[in-house]
Amino acid sequence: MKYRLLCCLCLGAMLLTGCSAKKTESEPTQIPVYEALPLPDIKLDIPEGYEATSSELCEKFYVKDDASIIITEDKNGPFDSTYDYSITALKQYQQVATTVEVLSNEAFDCVNAPLQTLEFRYTLGDNAEADMTVLAGYVTDGDSMFIVTCKSNTSTYAQHRDEFFTVMHSLMLTTTGYGS
């Protein structure tokens, strides 16, 4: 039951995430990517090695080892603030997870729209049966909120972090008034 609730929470958080984050002190390494069109209104680059798959909860997402990249859309707009949406998503995690630690919550410009990124760690269970770190990006065209959720086990997150930021920095809206 907790696992199912966590999956729903992850999907909800993904709906609240979206684009790229501020560059950290070191530039991300060059990561080979391919372009993905997971939803008709956005496109982004998925790093090589990630395979497209699906589940009962998500039509299409990408996995590599213990890492995943999930793209979702919340069509219940209008949306004015990606920051407010990210805080709402964080509160959803806090209701379900045993612990939640915010690592960063920053606004950036992705290719053609403002992006809010939320990086955080959460655990489930008293003995931290699940210990995950998430980079979620939120971008809106005003009517829809697009959420890109990149996550892996905390023990391997550092191995995937540059790839996750590459995904965020590549996000582009293709809806009217945005992108090409």
mmCIF file of C-alpha atoms in Angstrom:
data_model
loop_
_atom_site.group_PDB
_atom_site.id
_atom_site.type_symbol
_atom_site.label_atom_id
_atom_site.label_comp_id
_atom_site.label_asym_id
_atom_site.label_seq_id
_atom_site.Cartn_x
_atom_site.Cartn_y
_atom_site.Cartn_z
ATOM 1 C CA MET A 1 0.000 0.000 0.000
ATOM 2 C CA LYS A 2 2.811 2.419 0.910
ATOM 3 C CA TYR A 3 4.597 1.494 -2.323
ATOM 4 C CA ARG A 4 1.497 2.271 -4.372
ATOM 5 C CA LEU A 5 1.034 5.554 -2.539
ATOM 6 C CA LEU A 6 4.692 6.403 -3.146
ATOM 7 C CA CYS A 7 4.271 5.660 -6.859
ATOM 8 C CA CYS A 8 1.262 7.959 -6.980
ATOM 9 C CA LEU A 9 3.222 10.585 -5.089
ATOM 10 C CA CYS A 10 6.134 10.241 -7.513
ATOM 11 C CA LEU A 11 3.774 10.707 -10.432
ATOM 12 C CA GLY A 12 2.262 13.745 -8.749
ATOM 13 C CA ALA A 13 5.688 15.195 -8.124
ATOM 14 C CA MET A 14 6.657 14.521 -11.695
ATOM 15 C CA LEU A 15 3.684 16.512 -12.792
ATOM 16 C CA LEU A 16 5.086 19.342 -10.777
ATOM 17 C CA THR A 17 8.608 19.170 -12.266
ATOM 18 C CA GLY A 18 10.049 20.221 -15.546
ATOM 19 C CA CYS A 19 13.199 21.733 -17.029
ATOM 20 C CA SER A 20 16.769 22.600 -16.198
ATOM 21 C CA ALA A 21 18.506 23.792 -13.114
ATOM 22 C CA LYS A 22 21.129 26.386 -12.388
ATOM 23 C CA LYS A 23 24.547 25.254 -13.269
ATOM 24 C CA THR A 24 26.524 24.045 -10.339
ATOM 25 C CA GLU A 25 30.115 25.012 -9.702
ATOM 26 C CA SER A 26 31.330 22.492 -12.246
ATOM 27 C CA GLU A 27 29.870 22.198 -15.707
ATOM 28 C CA PRO A 28 28.190 18.850 -16.392
ATOM 29 C CA THR A 29 30.224 16.501 -18.509
ATOM 30 C CA GLN A 30 29.163 15.943 -22.113
ATOM 31 C CA ILE A 31 26.657 13.123 -22.134
ATOM 32 C CA PRO A 32 25.527 11.452 -25.362
ATOM 33 C CA VAL A 33 21.772 11.895 -25.740
ATOM 34 C CA TYR A 34 18.870 11.227 -28.067
ATOM 35 C CA GLU A 35 15.800 13.399 -28.476
ATOM 36 C CA ALA A 36 12.583 12.165 -26.927
ATOM 37 C CA LEU A 37 9.052 13.386 -27.515
ATOM 38 C CA PRO A 38 7.303 11.882 -24.488
ATOM 39 C CA LEU A 39 4.395 14.305 -24.686
ATOM 40 C CA PRO A 40 3.255 16.267 -27.732
ATOM 41 C CA ASP A 41 4.000 19.660 -26.136
ATOM 42 C CA ILE A 42 7.565 19.129 -24.916
ATOM 43 C CA LYS A 43 10.768 17.583 -26.106
ATOM 44 C CA LEU A 44 13.937 16.747 -24.249
ATOM 45 C CA ASP A 45 17.151 14.791 -24.570
ATOM 46 C CA ILE A 46 17.405 11.399 -22.886
ATOM 47 C CA PRO A 47 20.975 10.240 -22.139
ATOM 48 C CA GLU A 48 22.246 7.158 -23.961
ATOM 49 C CA GLY A 49 21.761 3.917 -22.101
ATOM 50 C CA TYR A 50 18.254 4.715 -20.901
ATOM 51 C CA GLU A 51 15.591 2.416 -22.291
ATOM 52 C CA ALA A 52 11.962 3.371 -22.825
ATOM 53 C CA THR A 53 9.505 1.234 -20.889
ATOM 54 C CA SER A 54 5.975 1.449 -19.469
ATOM 55 C CA SER A 55 3.958 0.399 -16.439
ATOM 56 C CA GLU A 56 0.393 0.457 -15.146
ATOM 57 C CA LEU A 57 1.008 3.923 -13.708
ATOM 58 C CA CYS A 58 2.983 5.483 -16.541
ATOM 59 C CA GLU A 59 2.593 5.007 -20.286
ATOM 60 C CA LYS A 60 6.245 5.710 -21.072
ATOM 61 C CA PHE A 61 9.326 6.401 -18.982
ATOM 62 C CA TYR A 62 13.054 5.742 -19.209
ATOM 63 C CA VAL A 63 15.250 3.511 -17.047
ATOM 64 C CA LYS A 64 18.924 2.712 -16.685
ATOM 65 C CA ASP A 65 20.018 0.487 -13.811
ATOM 66 C CA ASP A 66 18.263 1.943 -10.742
ATOM 67 C CA ALA A 67 17.721 5.382 -12.315
ATOM 68 C CA SER A 68 14.539 6.552 -14.000
ATOM 69 C CA ILE A 69 13.309 9.577 -15.940
ATOM 70 C CA ILE A 70 9.560 10.132 -15.938
ATOM 71 C CA ILE A 71 7.723 12.870 -17.822
ATOM 72 C CA THR A 72 4.172 13.779 -16.855
ATOM 73 C CA GLU A 73 1.695 16.560 -17.521
ATOM 74 C CA ASP A 74 -0.876 18.206 -15.279
ATOM 75 C CA LYS A 75 -3.596 19.712 -17.488
ATOM 76 C CA ASN A 76 -5.531 21.268 -14.613
ATOM 77 C CA GLY A 77 -4.267 24.808 -15.324
ATOM 78 C CA PRO A 78 -4.023 27.670 -15.582
ATOM 79 C CA PHE A 79 -0.673 27.674 -13.796
ATOM 80 C CA ASP A 80 1.059 30.885 -12.820
ATOM 81 C CA SER A 81 3.944 29.694 -10.655
ATOM 82 C CA THR A 82 6.294 26.759 -11.111
ATOM 83 C CA TYR A 83 7.730 27.562 -7.673
ATOM 84 C CA ASP A 84 4.337 27.196 -5.961
ATOM 85 C CA TYR A 85 3.756 23.955 -7.847
ATOM 86 C CA SER A 86 7.140 22.590 -6.685
ATOM 87 C CA ILE A 87 6.276 23.406 -3.062
ATOM 88 C CA THR A 88 2.932 21.616 -3.413
ATOM 89 C CA ALA A 89 4.724 18.561 -4.822
ATOM 90 C CA LEU A 90 7.209 18.609 -1.955
ATOM 91 C CA LYS A 91 4.343 18.701 0.552
ATOM 92 C CA GLN A 92 2.878 15.597 -1.092
ATOM 93 C CA TYR A 93 6.157 13.751 -0.564
ATOM 94 C CA GLN A 94 6.302 14.946 3.048
ATOM 95 C CA GLN A 95 2.862 13.435 3.695
ATOM 96 C CA VAL A 96 3.972 9.977 2.548
ATOM 97 C CA ALA A 97 7.710 9.692 3.160
ATOM 98 C CA THR A 98 9.332 8.992 6.501
ATOM 99 C CA THR A 99 11.895 11.752 5.939
ATOM 100 C CA VAL A 100 12.348 14.431 3.264
ATOM 101 C CA GLU A 101 15.486 16.553 2.928
ATOM 102 C CA VAL A 102 15.488 19.411 0.410
ATOM 103 C CA LEU A 103 18.866 19.727 -1.319
ATOM 104 C CA SER A 104 17.970 22.634 -3.621
ATOM 105 C CA ASN A 105 14.991 24.500 -5.053
ATOM 106 C CA GLU A 106 16.116 26.824 -7.824
ATOM 107 C CA ALA A 107 14.707 28.663 -10.817
ATOM 108 C CA PHE A 108 16.462 28.585 -14.190
ATOM 109 C CA ASP A 109 15.789 29.170 -17.827
ATOM 110 C CA CYS A 110 15.590 26.069 -19.949
ATOM 111 C CA VAL A 111 15.703 26.324 -23.731
ATOM 112 C CA ASN A 112 12.605 28.497 -24.083
ATOM 113 C CA ALA A 113 10.770 28.809 -20.767
ATOM 114 C CA PRO A 114 11.416 29.342 -17.055
ATOM 115 C CA LEU A 115 12.080 26.147 -15.109
ATOM 116 C CA GLN A 116 11.865 25.370 -11.406
ATOM 117 C CA THR A 117 14.000 22.487 -10.169
ATOM 118 C CA LEU A 118 13.600 20.736 -6.857
ATOM 119 C CA GLU A 119 16.315 18.345 -5.708
ATOM 120 C CA PHE A 120 15.533 16.316 -2.600
ATOM 121 C CA ARG A 121 16.121 13.056 -0.783
ATOM 122 C CA TYR A 122 13.423 10.966 0.837
ATOM 123 C CA THR A 123 13.218 7.740 2.794
ATOM 124 C CA LEU A 124 10.377 5.334 3.389
ATOM 125 C CA GLY A 125 10.031 3.134 6.428
ATOM 126 C CA ASP A 126 11.597 3.324 9.861
ATOM 127 C CA ASN A 127 14.675 1.493 8.597
ATOM 128 C CA ALA A 128 14.855 3.496 5.354
ATOM 129 C CA GLU A 129 13.751 0.548 3.214
ATOM 130 C CA ALA A 130 13.724 3.016 0.324
ATOM 131 C CA ASP A 131 16.270 5.844 0.197
ATOM 132 C CA MET A 132 15.890 7.877 -2.989
ATOM 133 C CA THR A 133 17.200 11.164 -4.344
ATOM 134 C CA VAL A 134 15.108 13.069 -6.876
ATOM 135 C CA LEU A 135 15.699 15.929 -9.286
ATOM 136 C CA ALA A 136 12.312 17.212 -10.390
ATOM 137 C CA GLY A 137 11.803 19.942 -12.947
ATOM 138 C CA TYR A 138 8.630 21.971 -13.471
ATOM 139 C CA VAL A 139 7.819 24.068 -16.541
ATOM 140 C CA THR A 140 4.499 25.493 -17.706
ATOM 141 C CA ASP A 141 2.972 26.901 -20.848
ATOM 142 C CA GLY A 142 0.268 28.453 -18.652
ATOM 143 C CA ASP A 143 -2.373 25.812 -19.346
ATOM 144 C CA SER A 144 -0.372 22.675 -18.482
ATOM 145 C CA MET A 145 2.422 21.934 -16.021
ATOM 146 C CA PHE A 146 5.060 19.566 -17.341
ATOM 147 C CA ILE A 147 6.975 17.586 -14.747
ATOM 148 C CA VAL A 148 10.222 15.757 -15.394
ATOM 149 C CA THR A 149 11.221 13.521 -12.499
ATOM 150 C CA CYS A 150 14.687 12.007 -12.458
ATOM 151 C CA LYS A 151 15.453 9.707 -9.545
ATOM 152 C CA SER A 152 17.705 6.934 -8.322
ATOM 153 C CA ASN A 153 18.770 5.299 -5.108
ATOM 154 C CA THR A 154 20.649 7.802 -2.980
ATOM 155 C CA SER A 155 23.683 5.490 -2.989
ATOM 156 C CA THR A 156 24.007 5.837 -6.798
ATOM 157 C CA TYR A 157 22.553 9.315 -7.350
ATOM 158 C CA ALA A 158 25.956 10.964 -7.832
ATOM 159 C CA GLN A 159 26.572 8.650 -10.820
ATOM 160 C CA HIS A 160 23.403 9.904 -12.538
ATOM 161 C CA ARG A 161 23.255 13.540 -11.406
ATOM 162 C CA ASP A 162 25.025 15.052 -14.447
ATOM 163 C CA GLU A 163 22.749 13.045 -16.757
ATOM 164 C CA PHE A 164 19.694 14.296 -14.888
ATOM 165 C CA PHE A 165 20.789 17.926 -15.193
ATOM 166 C CA THR A 166 21.488 17.387 -18.910
ATOM 167 C CA VAL A 167 17.867 16.281 -19.294
ATOM 168 C CA MET A 168 16.634 19.367 -17.454
ATOM 169 C CA HIS A 169 18.768 21.761 -19.504
ATOM 170 C CA SER A 170 17.483 20.245 -22.763
ATOM 171 C CA LEU A 171 13.757 20.573 -22.058
ATOM 172 C CA MET A 172 11.846 22.633 -24.621
ATOM 173 C CA LEU A 173 8.169 23.523 -24.846
ATOM 174 C CA THR A 174 6.704 23.064 -28.320
ATOM 175 C CA THR A 175 3.252 24.490 -27.565
ATOM 176 C CA THR A 176 1.971 27.638 -29.234
ATOM 177 C CA GLY A 177 4.176 30.544 -28.344
ATOM 178 C CA TYR A 178 7.048 28.355 -27.210
ATOM 179 C CA GLY A 179 9.875 26.588 -28.983
ATOM 180 C CA SER A 180 10.038 25.733 -32.630
#
